[in-house]
């Protein structure tokens, strides 16, 4: 008997195995996530559904443009000001709408990826750092998360002290 290379069978290993129809295989179907299989000699090719890529369509194509996002803003920044602009991307040739959401933190995000605060006043003396997860979804594909950190800088908004006595004691 012959020990055949993958994709080949028979007594002399000259019979092409149709991987696309091999229901006995542990890897059936070979193209995952709605990919279409095309049998070739000794192998197969997958045409992946939108949003997936890879030899067997197992890689989610939706990715964030960066591994993490962060911003630093002065305290008392208005709630309408854009804190950061974030972006998830699809592979070349894949089109569609990416939907964004924020998980945790006092933030909201626009359809175009602009992160803003959700109606709160940012106060350094109250909270110096906020963290959240940004979520991107595309069609019915898995959710992709990325961390977001917002650091509040102090603008020294304490009430000033005035010195007008010879011993330099403060009078407010």
Tab-separated table of C-alpha atoms in Angstrom:
chain	number	residue	atom	x	y	z
A	1	UNK	CA	0.000	0.000	0.000
A	2	UNK	CA	1.030	3.560	-0.593
A	3	UNK	CA	1.286	6.348	1.964
A	4	UNK	CA	-0.257	9.120	-0.123
A	5	UNK	CA	0.328	12.846	0.113
A	6	UNK	CA	-2.671	14.883	1.295
A	7	UNK	CA	-5.239	15.291	-1.467
A	8	UNK	CA	-4.354	12.017	-3.189
A	9	UNK	CA	-5.571	8.438	-2.690
A	10	UNK	CA	-5.940	5.050	-4.321
A	11	UNK	CA	-3.555	2.097	-4.680
A	12	UNK	CA	-0.929	4.156	-6.503
A	13	UNK	CA	-1.776	7.558	-5.005
A	14	UNK	CA	-2.920	8.827	-8.393
A	15	UNK	CA	-6.560	9.456	-7.501
A	16	UNK	CA	-7.430	13.066	-6.705
A	17	UNK	CA	-9.509	13.312	-3.527
A	18	UNK	CA	-12.233	15.932	-3.757
A	19	UNK	CA	-11.719	17.691	-0.408
A	20	UNK	CA	-14.813	19.801	-1.067
A	21	UNK	CA	-17.046	16.699	-0.896
A	22	UNK	CA	-15.066	14.518	1.531
A	23	UNK	CA	-17.666	14.274	4.313
A	24	UNK	CA	-15.528	11.623	6.073
A	25	UNK	CA	-12.805	14.196	6.735
A	26	UNK	CA	-12.496	15.762	10.188
A	27	UNK	CA	-11.992	19.074	8.368
A	28	UNK	CA	-15.262	18.941	6.394
A	29	UNK	CA	-16.209	21.363	5.014
A	30	UNK	CA	-12.717	22.655	4.291
A	31	UNK	CA	-13.885	26.253	3.661
A	32	UNK	CA	-15.358	27.677	6.859
A	33	UNK	CA	-17.671	30.620	7.582
A	34	UNK	CA	-19.636	30.371	4.347
A	35	UNK	CA	-16.606	30.071	2.064
A	36	UNK	CA	-17.063	28.337	-1.298
A	37	UNK	CA	-14.796	25.354	-2.016
A	38	UNK	CA	-13.231	24.652	-5.418
A	39	UNK	CA	-11.468	21.282	-5.792
A	40	UNK	CA	-8.066	21.360	-7.476
A	41	UNK	CA	-5.629	18.549	-8.242
A	42	UNK	CA	-4.407	17.328	-4.870
A	43	UNK	CA	-5.852	20.252	-2.963
A	44	UNK	CA	-8.629	22.852	-2.915
A	45	UNK	CA	-9.120	26.622	-3.002
A	46	UNK	CA	-11.564	28.668	-0.967
A	47	UNK	CA	-13.388	31.793	-2.013
A	48	UNK	CA	-14.167	33.402	1.327
A	49	UNK	CA	-17.369	35.176	2.262
A	50	UNK	CA	-17.092	38.926	2.883
A	51	UNK	CA	-15.238	39.664	6.088
A	52	UNK	CA	-13.173	36.462	6.175
A	53	UNK	CA	-9.819	35.527	4.700
A	54	UNK	CA	-7.142	32.833	4.829
A	55	UNK	CA	-6.670	29.439	3.195
A	56	UNK	CA	-9.795	28.038	4.881
A	57	UNK	CA	-11.647	31.316	5.592
A	58	UNK	CA	-11.022	31.118	9.338
A	59	UNK	CA	-9.348	34.501	9.779
A	60	UNK	CA	-11.706	37.320	10.625
A	61	UNK	CA	-10.775	40.091	8.245
A	62	UNK	CA	-12.001	42.923	10.455
A	63	UNK	CA	-9.027	44.458	12.265
A	64	UNK	CA	-8.337	47.641	14.172
A	65	UNK	CA	-5.893	50.051	12.547
A	66	UNK	CA	-3.969	50.094	15.865
A	67	UNK	CA	-3.498	47.563	18.692
A	68	UNK	CA	-4.716	50.112	21.237
A	69	UNK	CA	-5.848	53.721	21.373
A	70	UNK	CA	-5.117	56.424	23.914
A	71	UNK	CA	-5.610	60.145	24.302
A	72	UNK	CA	-4.746	62.846	26.787
A	73	UNK	CA	-6.962	65.867	27.254
A	74	UNK	CA	-7.055	68.726	29.764
A	75	UNK	CA	-9.671	68.576	32.471
A	76	UNK	CA	-12.909	70.462	31.823
A	77	UNK	CA	-12.876	69.373	28.168
A	78	UNK	CA	-16.398	69.775	26.801
A	79	UNK	CA	-18.517	66.709	26.127
A	80	UNK	CA	-18.872	67.615	22.459
A	81	UNK	CA	-15.117	67.678	21.817
A	82	UNK	CA	-13.631	64.733	19.926
A	83	UNK	CA	-11.174	62.908	22.195
A	84	UNK	CA	-9.842	60.490	19.583
A	85	UNK	CA	-10.612	59.157	16.125
A	86	UNK	CA	-10.390	55.375	15.840
A	87	UNK	CA	-10.713	53.063	12.868
A	88	UNK	CA	-11.331	49.400	12.199
A	89	UNK	CA	-10.484	48.220	8.684
A	90	UNK	CA	-11.590	45.518	6.282
A	91	UNK	CA	-9.244	43.835	3.808
A	92	UNK	CA	-8.878	45.162	0.296
A	93	UNK	CA	-11.891	44.356	-1.846
A	94	UNK	CA	-14.292	43.860	1.089
A	95	UNK	CA	-16.893	46.574	1.454
A	96	UNK	CA	-19.593	47.191	3.986
A	97	UNK	CA	-20.454	49.139	7.100
A	98	UNK	CA	-18.452	48.744	10.291
A	99	UNK	CA	-20.435	49.475	13.450
A	100	UNK	CA	-18.703	50.885	16.550
A	101	UNK	CA	-19.626	50.749	20.238
A	102	UNK	CA	-17.930	51.513	23.560
A	103	UNK	CA	-17.852	49.012	26.412
A	104	UNK	CA	-17.275	50.775	29.747
A	105	UNK	CA	-16.177	54.293	30.546
A	106	UNK	CA	-18.112	57.537	30.093
A	107	UNK	CA	-17.702	57.591	26.318
A	108	UNK	CA	-19.736	57.485	23.154
A	109	UNK	CA	-18.576	56.844	19.606
A	110	UNK	CA	-19.933	58.095	16.303
A	111	UNK	CA	-20.439	55.943	13.200
A	112	UNK	CA	-17.248	57.507	11.812
A	113	UNK	CA	-15.177	56.461	14.864
A	114	UNK	CA	-15.029	59.733	16.786
A	115	UNK	CA	-14.828	59.112	20.539
A	116	UNK	CA	-16.413	61.749	22.802
A	117	UNK	CA	-17.414	61.895	26.471
A	118	UNK	CA	-21.010	61.110	27.352
A	119	UNK	CA	-22.153	64.340	28.963
A	120	UNK	CA	-19.728	64.434	31.883
A	121	UNK	CA	-17.174	66.998	32.927
A	122	UNK	CA	-13.666	65.584	32.975
A	123	UNK	CA	-12.062	66.538	36.275
A	124	UNK	CA	-8.447	65.636	37.067
A	125	UNK	CA	-9.091	65.829	40.810
A	126	UNK	CA	-11.950	63.320	40.440
A	127	UNK	CA	-10.585	60.751	37.982
A	128	UNK	CA	-7.180	60.901	36.295
A	129	UNK	CA	-7.584	57.955	33.887
A	130	UNK	CA	-10.509	56.229	32.213
A	131	UNK	CA	-10.353	52.898	30.398
A	132	UNK	CA	-12.810	51.231	28.058
A	133	UNK	CA	-12.977	48.696	25.254
A	134	UNK	CA	-13.889	49.839	21.784
A	135	UNK	CA	-15.950	47.354	19.795
A	136	UNK	CA	-16.137	46.954	16.024
A	137	UNK	CA	-18.575	44.665	14.216
A	138	UNK	CA	-19.070	43.886	10.553
A	139	UNK	CA	-22.178	42.064	9.294
A	140	UNK	CA	-22.526	38.856	11.345
A	141	UNK	CA	-18.803	38.453	12.033
A	142	UNK	CA	-17.283	38.193	15.503
A	143	UNK	CA	-16.895	41.350	17.543
A	144	UNK	CA	-13.362	42.760	17.610
A	145	UNK	CA	-12.271	44.678	20.731
A	146	UNK	CA	-9.388	47.082	21.325
A	147	UNK	CA	-8.450	48.936	24.547
A	148	UNK	CA	-8.926	52.697	24.875
A	149	UNK	CA	-7.329	54.804	27.621
A	150	UNK	CA	-8.090	58.463	28.294
A	151	UNK	CA	-5.744	60.398	30.570
A	152	UNK	CA	-6.906	63.682	32.065
A	153	UNK	CA	-4.256	66.359	32.537
A	154	UNK	CA	-4.445	68.887	35.357
A	155	UNK	CA	-4.914	72.511	34.303
A	156	UNK	CA	-4.484	73.724	37.886
A	157	UNK	CA	-7.973	75.068	38.344
A	158	UNK	CA	-7.586	75.470	42.086
A	159	UNK	CA	-8.675	78.805	43.494
A	160	UNK	CA	-5.646	81.146	43.533
A	161	UNK	CA	-4.037	82.308	46.769
A	162	UNK	CA	-3.244	85.980	47.260
A	163	UNK	CA	-0.547	87.170	49.674
A	164	UNK	CA	-0.989	90.647	51.013
A	165	UNK	CA	0.307	90.495	54.558
A	166	UNK	CA	3.855	91.015	55.773
A	167	UNK	CA	4.087	87.460	57.113
A	168	UNK	CA	2.988	86.086	53.642
A	169	UNK	CA	0.025	84.144	55.008
A	170	UNK	CA	-2.521	83.403	52.363
A	171	UNK	CA	-5.838	85.188	52.196
A	172	UNK	CA	-8.490	83.949	49.815
